[in-house]
Amino acid sequence: MRLFRRLAQSSLATLFVVALPFAQAQAEECVTFNGINHCGMGAAQLKLNGKELHVVSPNGSTKDGVAIFTEGSTVWSAGFRSEPSGQGVEQTVLTGESEGAAASTATLRTEGGRTSYAATFTAATSDASTYTASVYSRGELVASVSGVRYGDVGVTQVSNRPVYGYTPSCTNQSYNACRQSCMSAGYPNCNYCSIPCVRTFHRLELNGACVWTMQVERSTFALAQVGAASQVVEGDTVELTEEIDPSGSYPYVNFDRILVQSTAKVTTLTDVQANGNTK
């Protein structure tokens, strides 16, 4: 996540319109959750329920969400559950901010039963920035594709049908929806319905590259076609990694906020952690 000072402020404003100014976020409803300050965005309402934070969107708007103040962190993670809006298209945008500007975004878009994963980074000029999209299974790399242009889809979940022989280890669904799905699939147990899948934003120590990592229920994925035939694999984790140009990188700048904006009726966060914060 190396910010290029030569990138004009006007370009950042155009590329990352989802970013909310600090002063505006401060004016919204704010709560402390896991020792970390969370502020509502748009019309979202924040509701604490024990070890869960519910972000309720009354309108299913992409402007609704929560700003999480990570105070100069290099690692952020949280468990995610969501209740879809029921619209034709569901979308979640995750943004990592540094020094008041959006340094990276990950966009998850679901339509027609297919979920696509795309990312943007600001480690290079807009016409050259690329990233690597990877799929993992039980911690092992299954397949990856490099040279995906920023903003383009790197991975698409092509089927949400159960993968038989593998009981999921976590879920992004609500507990009740997961139980129904589990029983319909005939899994031997539904204990995973109590475990939210985790999403993480961090940087690599070796070169400072930003990485989005997203656990999912095991599924079938198609990787982007970049100079070769598309790969179709099974996995349970999607990773989007910034590609750094060593000749033009700048010193790494820690990120100060994570923005979570979604059309979901309710986005539930659990076990939020950021290494710039202490409880």
PDB file of C-alpha atoms in Angstrom:
ATOM      1  CA  MET A   1       0.000   0.000   0.000  1.00  0.00           C
ATOM      2  CA  ARG A   2       2.562   2.583  -1.089  1.00  0.00           C
ATOM      3  CA  LEU A   3       0.970   5.904  -1.917  1.00  0.00           C
ATOM      4  CA  PHE A   4       2.352   7.759  -4.925  1.00  0.00           C
ATOM      5  CA  ARG A   5       2.555  11.459  -4.118  1.00  0.00           C
ATOM      6  CA  ARG A   6       2.411  12.241  -7.811  1.00  0.00           C
ATOM      7  CA  LEU A   7      -1.144  10.913  -8.024  1.00  0.00           C
ATOM      8  CA  ALA A   8      -3.303  14.041  -8.253  1.00  0.00           C
ATOM      9  CA  GLN A   9      -5.875  14.676  -5.548  1.00  0.00           C
ATOM     10  CA  SER A  10      -8.533  15.122  -8.221  1.00  0.00           C
ATOM     11  CA  SER A  11      -7.847  11.608  -9.486  1.00  0.00           C
ATOM     12  CA  LEU A  12      -8.244  10.182  -6.011  1.00  0.00           C
ATOM     13  CA  ALA A  13     -11.562  11.957  -5.610  1.00  0.00           C
ATOM     14  CA  THR A  14     -12.787  10.512  -8.897  1.00  0.00           C
ATOM     15  CA  LEU A  15     -11.564   6.980  -8.271  1.00  0.00           C
ATOM     16  CA  PHE A  16     -12.715   6.643  -4.685  1.00  0.00           C
ATOM     17  CA  VAL A  17     -15.997   8.512  -4.295  1.00  0.00           C
ATOM     18  CA  VAL A  18     -17.024   6.097  -1.549  1.00  0.00           C
ATOM     19  CA  ALA A  19     -14.537   7.654   0.882  1.00  0.00           C
ATOM     20  CA  LEU A  20     -16.206   9.769   3.546  1.00  0.00           C
ATOM     21  CA  PRO A  21     -14.462  12.892   4.862  1.00  0.00           C
ATOM     22  CA  PHE A  22     -13.226  12.590   8.443  1.00  0.00           C
ATOM     23  CA  ALA A  23     -15.335  15.481   9.720  1.00  0.00           C
ATOM     24  CA  GLN A  24     -18.517  14.010   8.282  1.00  0.00           C
ATOM     25  CA  ALA A  25     -17.836  10.610   9.800  1.00  0.00           C
ATOM     26  CA  GLN A  26     -17.279  12.245  13.162  1.00  0.00           C
ATOM     27  CA  ALA A  27     -20.703  13.854  12.916  1.00  0.00           C
ATOM     28  CA  GLU A  28     -22.431  10.479  12.506  1.00  0.00           C
ATOM     29  CA  GLU A  29     -23.528   8.071  15.208  1.00  0.00           C
ATOM     30  CA  CYS A  30     -20.443   6.473  16.756  1.00  0.00           C
ATOM     31  CA  VAL A  31     -19.922   3.521  19.109  1.00  0.00           C
ATOM     32  CA  THR A  32     -16.918   1.781  20.630  1.00  0.00           C
ATOM     33  CA  PHE A  33     -16.761  -1.888  19.711  1.00  0.00           C
ATOM     34  CA  ASN A  34     -13.863  -4.165  20.695  1.00  0.00           C
ATOM     35  CA  GLY A  35     -12.069  -1.041  21.853  1.00  0.00           C
ATOM     36  CA  ILE A  36     -12.255   0.491  18.363  1.00  0.00           C
ATOM     37  CA  ASN A  37     -14.278   3.545  17.310  1.00  0.00           C
ATOM     38  CA  HIS A  38     -16.992   2.821  14.697  1.00  0.00           C
ATOM     39  CA  CYS A  39     -19.084   5.573  13.083  1.00  0.00           C
ATOM     40  CA  GLY A  40     -22.182   5.166  10.918  1.00  0.00           C
ATOM     41  CA  MET A  41     -22.137   6.317   7.302  1.00  0.00           C
ATOM     42  CA  GLY A  42     -25.093   7.532   5.264  1.00  0.00           C
ATOM     43  CA  ALA A  43     -28.384   6.482   6.851  1.00  0.00           C
ATOM     44  CA  ALA A  44     -26.912   3.426   8.590  1.00  0.00           C
ATOM     45  CA  GLN A  45     -27.728   2.760  12.231  1.00  0.00           C
ATOM     46  CA  LEU A  46     -25.252   1.025  14.536  1.00  0.00           C
ATOM     47  CA  LYS A  47     -26.601  -1.427  17.106  1.00  0.00           C
ATOM     48  CA  LEU A  48     -24.471  -3.257  19.650  1.00  0.00           C
ATOM     49  CA  ASN A  49     -25.598  -6.750  20.635  1.00  0.00           C
ATOM     50  CA  GLY A  50     -23.100  -8.435  22.930  1.00  0.00           C
ATOM     51  CA  LYS A  51     -20.139  -9.504  20.806  1.00  0.00           C
ATOM     52  CA  GLU A  52     -21.762  -8.309  17.581  1.00  0.00           C
ATOM     53  CA  LEU A  53     -22.120  -4.914  15.913  1.00  0.00           C
ATOM     54  CA  HIS A  54     -25.097  -4.653  13.561  1.00  0.00           C
ATOM     55  CA  VAL A  55     -24.904  -2.053  10.776  1.00  0.00           C
ATOM     56  CA  VAL A  56     -28.525  -1.555   9.715  1.00  0.00           C
ATOM     57  CA  SER A  57     -29.255   0.049   6.345  1.00  0.00           C
ATOM     58  CA  PRO A  58     -32.898   1.174   6.066  1.00  0.00           C
ATOM     59  CA  ASN A  59     -32.652   1.854   2.329  1.00  0.00           C
ATOM     60  CA  GLY A  60     -30.173  -0.721   1.025  1.00  0.00           C
ATOM     61  CA  SER A  61     -28.004   2.120  -0.268  1.00  0.00           C
ATOM     62  CA  THR A  62     -24.362   1.772  -1.311  1.00  0.00           C
ATOM     63  CA  LYS A  63     -23.707   4.958   0.701  1.00  0.00           C
ATOM     64  CA  ASP A  64     -24.696   3.271   3.965  1.00  0.00           C
ATOM     65  CA  GLY A  65     -22.116   1.593   6.135  1.00  0.00           C
ATOM     66  CA  VAL A  66     -19.590   2.063   8.902  1.00  0.00           C
ATOM     67  CA  ALA A  67     -16.226   3.822   9.226  1.00  0.00           C
ATOM     68  CA  ILE A  68     -13.777   1.949  11.466  1.00  0.00           C
ATOM     69  CA  PHE A  69     -10.955   4.026  12.957  1.00  0.00           C
ATOM     70  CA  THR A  70      -7.830   1.872  12.880  1.00  0.00           C
ATOM     71  CA  GLU A  71      -5.348   4.540  14.098  1.00  0.00           C
ATOM     72  CA  GLY A  72      -2.352   3.870  11.872  1.00  0.00           C
ATOM     73  CA  SER A  73      -2.669   0.094  11.632  1.00  0.00           C
ATOM     74  CA  THR A  74      -1.003  -2.340   9.267  1.00  0.00           C
ATOM     75  CA  VAL A  75      -3.525  -5.136   9.929  1.00  0.00           C
ATOM     76  CA  TRP A  76      -7.328  -5.070  10.269  1.00  0.00           C
ATOM     77  CA  SER A  77      -9.732  -8.005  10.380  1.00  0.00           C
ATOM     78  CA  ALA A  78     -13.369  -8.759  11.229  1.00  0.00           C
ATOM     79  CA  GLY A  79     -15.900 -11.533  10.980  1.00  0.00           C
ATOM     80  CA  PHE A  80     -18.743 -10.744   8.553  1.00  0.00           C
ATOM     81  CA  ARG A  81     -22.372 -11.827   8.291  1.00  0.00           C
ATOM     82  CA  SER A  82     -24.979 -10.157   6.129  1.00  0.00           C
ATOM     83  CA  GLU A  83     -28.685 -10.161   5.436  1.00  0.00           C
ATOM     84  CA  PRO A  84     -29.160  -9.308   1.724  1.00  0.00           C
ATOM     85  CA  SER A  85     -31.394  -6.450   0.654  1.00  0.00           C
ATOM     86  CA  GLY A  86     -33.277  -8.644  -1.816  1.00  0.00           C
ATOM     87  CA  GLN A  87     -32.429  -6.313  -4.694  1.00  0.00           C
ATOM     88  CA  GLY A  88     -31.271  -7.701  -8.029  1.00  0.00           C
ATOM     89  CA  VAL A  89     -27.689  -6.727  -7.266  1.00  0.00           C
ATOM     90  CA  GLU A  90     -25.956  -6.904  -3.877  1.00  0.00           C
ATOM     91  CA  GLN A  91     -22.730  -4.973  -3.382  1.00  0.00           C
ATOM     92  CA  THR A  92     -20.171  -4.445  -0.635  1.00  0.00           C
ATOM     93  CA  VAL A  93     -17.241  -2.061  -0.961  1.00  0.00           C
ATOM     94  CA  LEU A  94     -14.354  -2.201   1.519  1.00  0.00           C
ATOM     95  CA  THR A  95     -11.978   0.773   1.529  1.00  0.00           C
ATOM     96  CA  GLY A  96      -8.634   1.197   3.272  1.00  0.00           C
ATOM     97  CA  GLU A  97      -7.772   4.851   3.893  1.00  0.00           C
ATOM     98  CA  SER A  98      -4.358   6.353   4.549  1.00  0.00           C
ATOM     99  CA  GLU A  99      -3.659  10.000   5.350  1.00  0.00           C
ATOM    100  CA  GLY A 100      -7.205  10.977   4.399  1.00  0.00           C
ATOM    101  CA  ALA A 101      -7.188   9.308   0.972  1.00  0.00           C
ATOM    102  CA  ALA A 102      -8.435   5.920  -0.198  1.00  0.00           C
ATOM    103  CA  ALA A 103      -5.406   3.675  -0.674  1.00  0.00           C
ATOM    104  CA  SER A 104      -7.263   0.553  -1.766  1.00  0.00           C
ATOM    105  CA  THR A 105     -10.746  -0.877  -2.298  1.00  0.00           C
ATOM    106  CA  ALA A 106     -12.190  -4.359  -2.593  1.00  0.00           C
ATOM    107  CA  THR A 107     -15.589  -4.670  -4.280  1.00  0.00           C
ATOM    108  CA  LEU A 108     -17.829  -7.715  -3.859  1.00  0.00           C
ATOM    109  CA  ARG A 109     -20.772  -7.757  -6.244  1.00  0.00           C
ATOM    110  CA  THR A 110     -23.436 -10.475  -6.363  1.00  0.00           C
ATOM    111  CA  GLU A 111     -25.855 -10.817  -9.272  1.00  0.00           C
ATOM    112  CA  GLY A 112     -27.650 -13.871 -10.606  1.00  0.00           C
ATOM    113  CA  GLY A 113     -26.058 -16.132  -8.007  1.00  0.00           C
ATOM    114  CA  ARG A 114     -22.506 -15.148  -9.023  1.00  0.00           C
ATOM    115  CA  THR A 115     -20.222 -13.058  -6.815  1.00  0.00           C
ATOM    116  CA  SER A 116     -17.315 -11.146  -8.346  1.00  0.00           C
ATOM    117  CA  TYR A 117     -14.245  -9.813  -6.510  1.00  0.00           C
ATOM    118  CA  ALA A 118     -12.342  -6.761  -7.763  1.00  0.00           C
ATOM    119  CA  ALA A 119      -9.722  -4.451  -6.249  1.00  0.00           C
ATOM    120  CA  THR A 120      -8.093  -1.074  -6.758  1.00  0.00           C
ATOM    121  CA  PHE A 121      -4.744   0.121  -5.425  1.00  0.00           C
ATOM    122  CA  THR A 122      -2.801   3.391  -5.661  1.00  0.00           C
ATOM    123  CA  ALA A 123       0.756   2.066  -5.850  1.00  0.00           C
ATOM    124  CA  ALA A 124       1.091   3.169  -9.471  1.00  0.00           C
ATOM    125  CA  THR A 125      -0.488   5.499 -11.974  1.00  0.00           C
ATOM    126  CA  SER A 126      -4.055   4.551 -12.878  1.00  0.00           C
ATOM    127  CA  ASP A 127      -3.114   3.156 -16.294  1.00  0.00           C
ATOM    128  CA  ALA A 128      -0.488   0.768 -14.906  1.00  0.00           C
ATOM    129  CA  SER A 129      -1.672  -0.473 -11.516  1.00  0.00           C
ATOM    130  CA  THR A 130      -2.253  -4.254 -11.368  1.00  0.00           C
ATOM    131  CA  TYR A 131      -2.895  -6.916  -8.772  1.00  0.00           C
ATOM    132  CA  THR A 132      -2.805 -10.692  -8.305  1.00  0.00           C
ATOM    133  CA  ALA A 133      -6.013 -12.635  -7.623  1.00  0.00           C
ATOM    134  CA  SER A 134      -5.659 -15.969  -5.812  1.00  0.00           C
ATOM    135  CA  VAL A 135      -7.882 -18.758  -4.504  1.00  0.00           C
ATOM    136  CA  TYR A 136      -6.898 -20.886  -1.507  1.00  0.00           C
ATOM    137  CA  SER A 137      -8.310 -24.104  -0.102  1.00  0.00           C
ATOM    138  CA  ARG A 138      -7.705 -24.966   3.558  1.00  0.00           C
ATOM    139  CA  GLY A 139      -4.723 -22.615   3.611  1.00  0.00           C
ATOM    140  CA  GLU A 140      -3.103 -23.986   0.458  1.00  0.00           C
ATOM    141  CA  LEU A 141      -2.832 -21.973  -2.771  1.00  0.00           C
ATOM    142  CA  VAL A 142      -4.986 -23.567  -5.494  1.00  0.00           C
ATOM    143  CA  ALA A 143      -4.602 -21.074  -8.357  1.00  0.00           C
ATOM    144  CA  SER A 144      -3.708 -17.449  -9.049  1.00  0.00           C
ATOM    145  CA  VAL A 145      -3.584 -14.969 -11.886  1.00  0.00           C
ATOM    146  CA  SER A 146      -1.301 -11.918 -12.041  1.00  0.00           C
ATOM    147  CA  GLY A 147      -1.527  -8.700 -14.000  1.00  0.00           C
ATOM    148  CA  VAL A 148      -5.204  -8.029 -13.339  1.00  0.00           C
ATOM    149  CA  ARG A 149      -5.784  -4.338 -14.048  1.00  0.00           C
ATOM    150  CA  TYR A 150      -7.021  -2.264 -11.146  1.00  0.00           C
ATOM    151  CA  GLY A 151     -10.810  -2.168 -10.936  1.00  0.00           C
ATOM    152  CA  ASP A 152     -11.222  -5.289 -13.090  1.00  0.00           C
ATOM    153  CA  VAL A 153     -12.715  -8.488 -11.670  1.00  0.00           C
ATOM    154  CA  GLY A 154     -10.013 -10.915 -10.552  1.00  0.00           C
ATOM    155  CA  VAL A 155     -12.141 -13.805  -9.303  1.00  0.00           C
ATOM    156  CA  THR A 156     -15.792 -14.800  -9.765  1.00  0.00           C
ATOM    157  CA  GLN A 157     -17.660 -17.237  -7.574  1.00  0.00           C
ATOM    158  CA  VAL A 158     -19.510 -19.127 -10.281  1.00  0.00           C
ATOM    159  CA  SER A 159     -21.593 -21.393  -8.075  1.00  0.00           C
ATOM    160  CA  ASN A 160     -22.958 -21.208  -4.559  1.00  0.00           C
ATOM    161  CA  ARG A 161     -24.122 -24.818  -4.618  1.00  0.00           C
ATOM    162  CA  PRO A 162     -22.721 -26.990  -1.825  1.00  0.00           C
ATOM    163  CA  VAL A 163     -19.417 -28.714  -2.543  1.00  0.00           C
ATOM    164  CA  TYR A 164     -20.063 -32.238  -1.289  1.00  0.00           C
ATOM    165  CA  GLY A 165     -17.431 -33.922   0.811  1.00  0.00           C
ATOM    166  CA  TYR A 166     -16.402 -30.636   2.445  1.00  0.00           C
ATOM    167  CA  THR A 167     -18.306 -29.151   5.361  1.00  0.00           C
ATOM    168  CA  PRO A 168     -17.740 -25.364   5.403  1.00  0.00           C
ATOM    169  CA  SER A 169     -15.624 -23.911   8.206  1.00  0.00           C
ATOM    170  CA  CYS A 170     -17.459 -20.555   8.353  1.00  0.00           C
ATOM    171  CA  THR A 171     -20.312 -18.587   6.808  1.00  0.00           C
ATOM    172  CA  ASN A 172     -21.181 -15.048   5.700  1.00  0.00           C
ATOM    173  CA  GLN A 173     -24.895 -15.773   6.034  1.00  0.00           C
ATOM    174  CA  SER A 174     -27.091 -15.014   9.023  1.00  0.00           C
ATOM    175  CA  TYR A 175     -27.321 -17.910  11.478  1.00  0.00           C
ATOM    176  CA  ASN A 176     -30.885 -18.875  10.510  1.00  0.00           C
ATOM    177  CA  ALA A 177     -30.191 -18.651   6.772  1.00  0.00           C
ATOM    178  CA  CYS A 178     -27.053 -20.748   7.222  1.00  0.00           C
ATOM    179  CA  ARG A 179     -28.941 -23.421   9.171  1.00  0.00           C
ATOM    180  CA  GLN A 180     -31.519 -23.693   6.395  1.00  0.00           C
ATOM    181  CA  SER A 181     -28.778 -23.917   3.770  1.00  0.00           C
ATOM    182  CA  CYS A 182     -26.842 -26.474   5.809  1.00  0.00           C
ATOM    183  CA  MET A 183     -29.800 -28.784   6.333  1.00  0.00           C
ATOM    184  CA  SER A 184     -30.786 -28.493   2.675  1.00  0.00           C
ATOM    185  CA  ALA A 185     -27.235 -29.448   1.654  1.00  0.00           C
ATOM    186  CA  GLY A 186     -27.239 -32.430   4.003  1.00  0.00           C
ATOM    187  CA  TYR A 187     -23.958 -31.586   5.739  1.00  0.00           C
ATOM    188  CA  PRO A 188     -23.138 -33.902   8.668  1.00  0.00           C
ATOM    189  CA  ASN A 189     -23.208 -30.965  11.099  1.00  0.00           C
ATOM    190  CA  CYS A 190     -24.040 -27.266  11.011  1.00  0.00           C
ATOM    191  CA  ASN A 191     -21.586 -26.025  13.627  1.00  0.00           C
ATOM    192  CA  TYR A 192     -19.982 -23.727  11.065  1.00  0.00           C
ATOM    193  CA  CYS A 193     -23.127 -21.572  11.105  1.00  0.00           C
ATOM    194  CA  SER A 194     -21.884 -20.103  14.412  1.00  0.00           C
ATOM    195  CA  ILE A 195     -18.559 -19.026  12.867  1.00  0.00           C
ATOM    196  CA  PRO A 196     -18.512 -15.868  10.707  1.00  0.00           C
ATOM    197  CA  CYS A 197     -16.071 -15.862   7.792  1.00  0.00           C
ATOM    198  CA  VAL A 198     -13.279 -13.312   8.236  1.00  0.00           C
ATOM    199  CA  ARG A 199     -12.162 -10.463   5.982  1.00  0.00           C
ATOM    200  CA  THR A 200      -8.705  -8.960   6.411  1.00  0.00           C
ATOM    201  CA  PHE A 201      -6.769  -5.960   5.097  1.00  0.00           C
ATOM    202  CA  HIS A 202      -3.025  -5.902   5.708  1.00  0.00           C
ATOM    203  CA  ARG A 203       0.339  -5.154   4.153  1.00  0.00           C
ATOM    204  CA  LEU A 204       3.171  -7.499   3.285  1.00  0.00           C
ATOM    205  CA  GLU A 205       6.344  -6.831   5.274  1.00  0.00           C
ATOM    206  CA  LEU A 206       8.578  -7.694   2.313  1.00  0.00           C
ATOM    207  CA  ASN A 207       7.497  -4.914  -0.062  1.00  0.00           C
ATOM    208  CA  GLY A 208       4.617  -3.048   1.610  1.00  0.00           C
ATOM    209  CA  ALA A 209       1.969  -4.351  -0.799  1.00  0.00           C
ATOM    210  CA  CYS A 210      -1.663  -4.226   0.355  1.00  0.00           C
ATOM    211  CA  VAL A 211      -3.672  -7.452   0.550  1.00  0.00           C
ATOM    212  CA  TRP A 212      -7.414  -8.123   0.879  1.00  0.00           C
ATOM    213  CA  THR A 213      -8.202 -11.623   2.158  1.00  0.00           C
ATOM    214  CA  MET A 214     -11.803 -12.914   2.281  1.00  0.00           C
ATOM    215  CA  GLN A 215     -12.926 -16.250   3.665  1.00  0.00           C
ATOM    216  CA  VAL A 216     -16.068 -17.740   2.121  1.00  0.00           C
ATOM    217  CA  GLU A 217     -18.062 -20.947   2.286  1.00  0.00           C
ATOM    218  CA  ARG A 218     -16.334 -23.445   0.019  1.00  0.00           C
ATOM    219  CA  SER A 219     -17.371 -22.866  -3.587  1.00  0.00           C
ATOM    220  CA  THR A 220     -16.302 -22.990  -7.246  1.00  0.00           C
ATOM    221  CA  PHE A 221     -14.381 -19.987  -8.611  1.00  0.00           C
ATOM    222  CA  ALA A 222     -13.248 -18.796 -12.037  1.00  0.00           C
ATOM    223  CA  LEU A 223     -10.119 -16.648 -12.167  1.00  0.00           C
ATOM    224  CA  ALA A 224      -9.786 -13.769 -14.606  1.00  0.00           C
ATOM    225  CA  GLN A 225      -8.405 -14.559 -18.035  1.00  0.00           C
ATOM    226  CA  VAL A 226      -5.158 -12.632 -18.455  1.00  0.00           C
ATOM    227  CA  GLY A 227      -3.266 -13.929 -21.481  1.00  0.00           C
ATOM    228  CA  ALA A 228      -4.367 -17.531 -20.847  1.00  0.00           C
ATOM    229  CA  ALA A 229      -7.457 -19.648 -20.423  1.00  0.00           C
ATOM    230  CA  SER A 230      -9.470 -18.960 -17.298  1.00  0.00           C
ATOM    231  CA  GLN A 231      -8.905 -21.388 -14.423  1.00  0.00           C
ATOM    232  CA  VAL A 232     -11.899 -22.903 -12.591  1.00  0.00           C
ATOM    233  CA  VAL A 233     -11.119 -24.239  -9.123  1.00  0.00           C
ATOM    234  CA  GLU A 234     -12.682 -25.014  -5.754  1.00  0.00           C
ATOM    235  CA  GLY A 235     -11.665 -23.055  -2.675  1.00  0.00           C
ATOM    236  CA  ASP A 236     -12.648 -21.267   0.512  1.00  0.00           C
ATOM    237  CA  THR A 237     -10.561 -18.073   0.479  1.00  0.00           C
ATOM    238  CA  VAL A 238     -10.112 -15.257  -2.062  1.00  0.00           C
ATOM    239  CA  GLU A 239      -7.037 -13.042  -1.887  1.00  0.00           C
ATOM    240  CA  LEU A 240      -6.351  -9.838  -3.865  1.00  0.00           C
ATOM    241  CA  THR A 241      -2.729  -8.668  -3.641  1.00  0.00           C
ATOM    242  CA  GLU A 242      -1.270  -5.397  -4.887  1.00  0.00           C
ATOM    243  CA  GLU A 243       1.603  -5.690  -7.364  1.00  0.00           C
ATOM    244  CA  ILE A 244       4.405  -3.268  -6.469  1.00  0.00           C
ATOM    245  CA  ASP A 245       6.780  -1.701  -8.981  1.00  0.00           C
ATOM    246  CA  PRO A 246      10.100  -1.546  -7.063  1.00  0.00           C
ATOM    247  CA  SER A 247      11.372   1.312  -9.244  1.00  0.00           C
ATOM    248  CA  GLY A 248       8.557   3.666  -8.295  1.00  0.00           C
ATOM    249  CA  SER A 249       7.376   2.803  -4.799  1.00  0.00           C
ATOM    250  CA  TYR A 250       7.320   5.237  -1.888  1.00  0.00           C
ATOM    251  CA  PRO A 251       7.707   4.557   1.854  1.00  0.00           C
ATOM    252  CA  TYR A 252       4.716   2.700   3.228  1.00  0.00           C
ATOM    253  CA  VAL A 253       2.003   4.713   4.974  1.00  0.00           C
ATOM    254  CA  ASN A 254      -0.147   2.929   7.558  1.00  0.00           C
ATOM    255  CA  PHE A 255      -3.913   3.034   7.109  1.00  0.00           C
ATOM    256  CA  ASP A 256      -6.140   5.021   9.442  1.00  0.00           C
ATOM    257  CA  ARG A 257      -9.668   3.875   8.595  1.00  0.00           C
ATOM    258  CA  ILE A 258     -11.540   0.985   7.047  1.00  0.00           C
ATOM    259  CA  LEU A 259     -14.851   1.855   5.381  1.00  0.00           C
ATOM    260  CA  VAL A 260     -17.486  -0.855   4.968  1.00  0.00           C
ATOM    261  CA  GLN A 261     -20.366   0.134   2.662  1.00  0.00           C
ATOM    262  CA  SER A 262     -23.024  -2.348   1.599  1.00  0.00           C
ATOM    263  CA  THR A 263     -26.504  -2.664   0.132  1.00  0.00           C
ATOM    264  CA  ALA A 264     -27.243  -5.401   2.715  1.00  0.00           C
ATOM    265  CA  LYS A 265     -30.158  -4.803   5.081  1.00  0.00           C
ATOM    266  CA  VAL A 266     -27.910  -5.743   7.973  1.00  0.00           C
ATOM    267  CA  THR A 267     -24.146  -6.225   8.049  1.00  0.00           C
ATOM    268  CA  THR A 268     -22.961  -7.864  11.254  1.00  0.00           C
ATOM    269  CA  LEU A 269     -19.348  -7.472  12.388  1.00  0.00           C
ATOM    270  CA  THR A 270     -17.675  -9.695  14.987  1.00  0.00           C
ATOM    271  CA  ASP A 271     -14.208  -9.847  16.555  1.00  0.00           C
ATOM    272  CA  VAL A 272     -12.998  -6.616  14.942  1.00  0.00           C
ATOM    273  CA  GLN A 273      -9.241  -6.194  15.377  1.00  0.00           C
ATOM    274  CA  ALA A 274      -6.712  -3.562  14.309  1.00  0.00           C
ATOM    275  CA  ASN A 275      -3.109  -3.502  15.468  1.00  0.00           C
ATOM    276  CA  GLY A 276      -3.113   0.285  15.830  1.00  0.00           C
ATOM    277  CA  ASN A 277      -5.746   0.003  18.573  1.00  0.00           C
ATOM    278  CA  THR A 278      -5.611  -1.351  22.087  1.00  0.00           C
ATOM    279  CA  LYS A 279      -8.602  -2.459  24.148  1.00  0.00           C
TER     280      LYS A 279
END
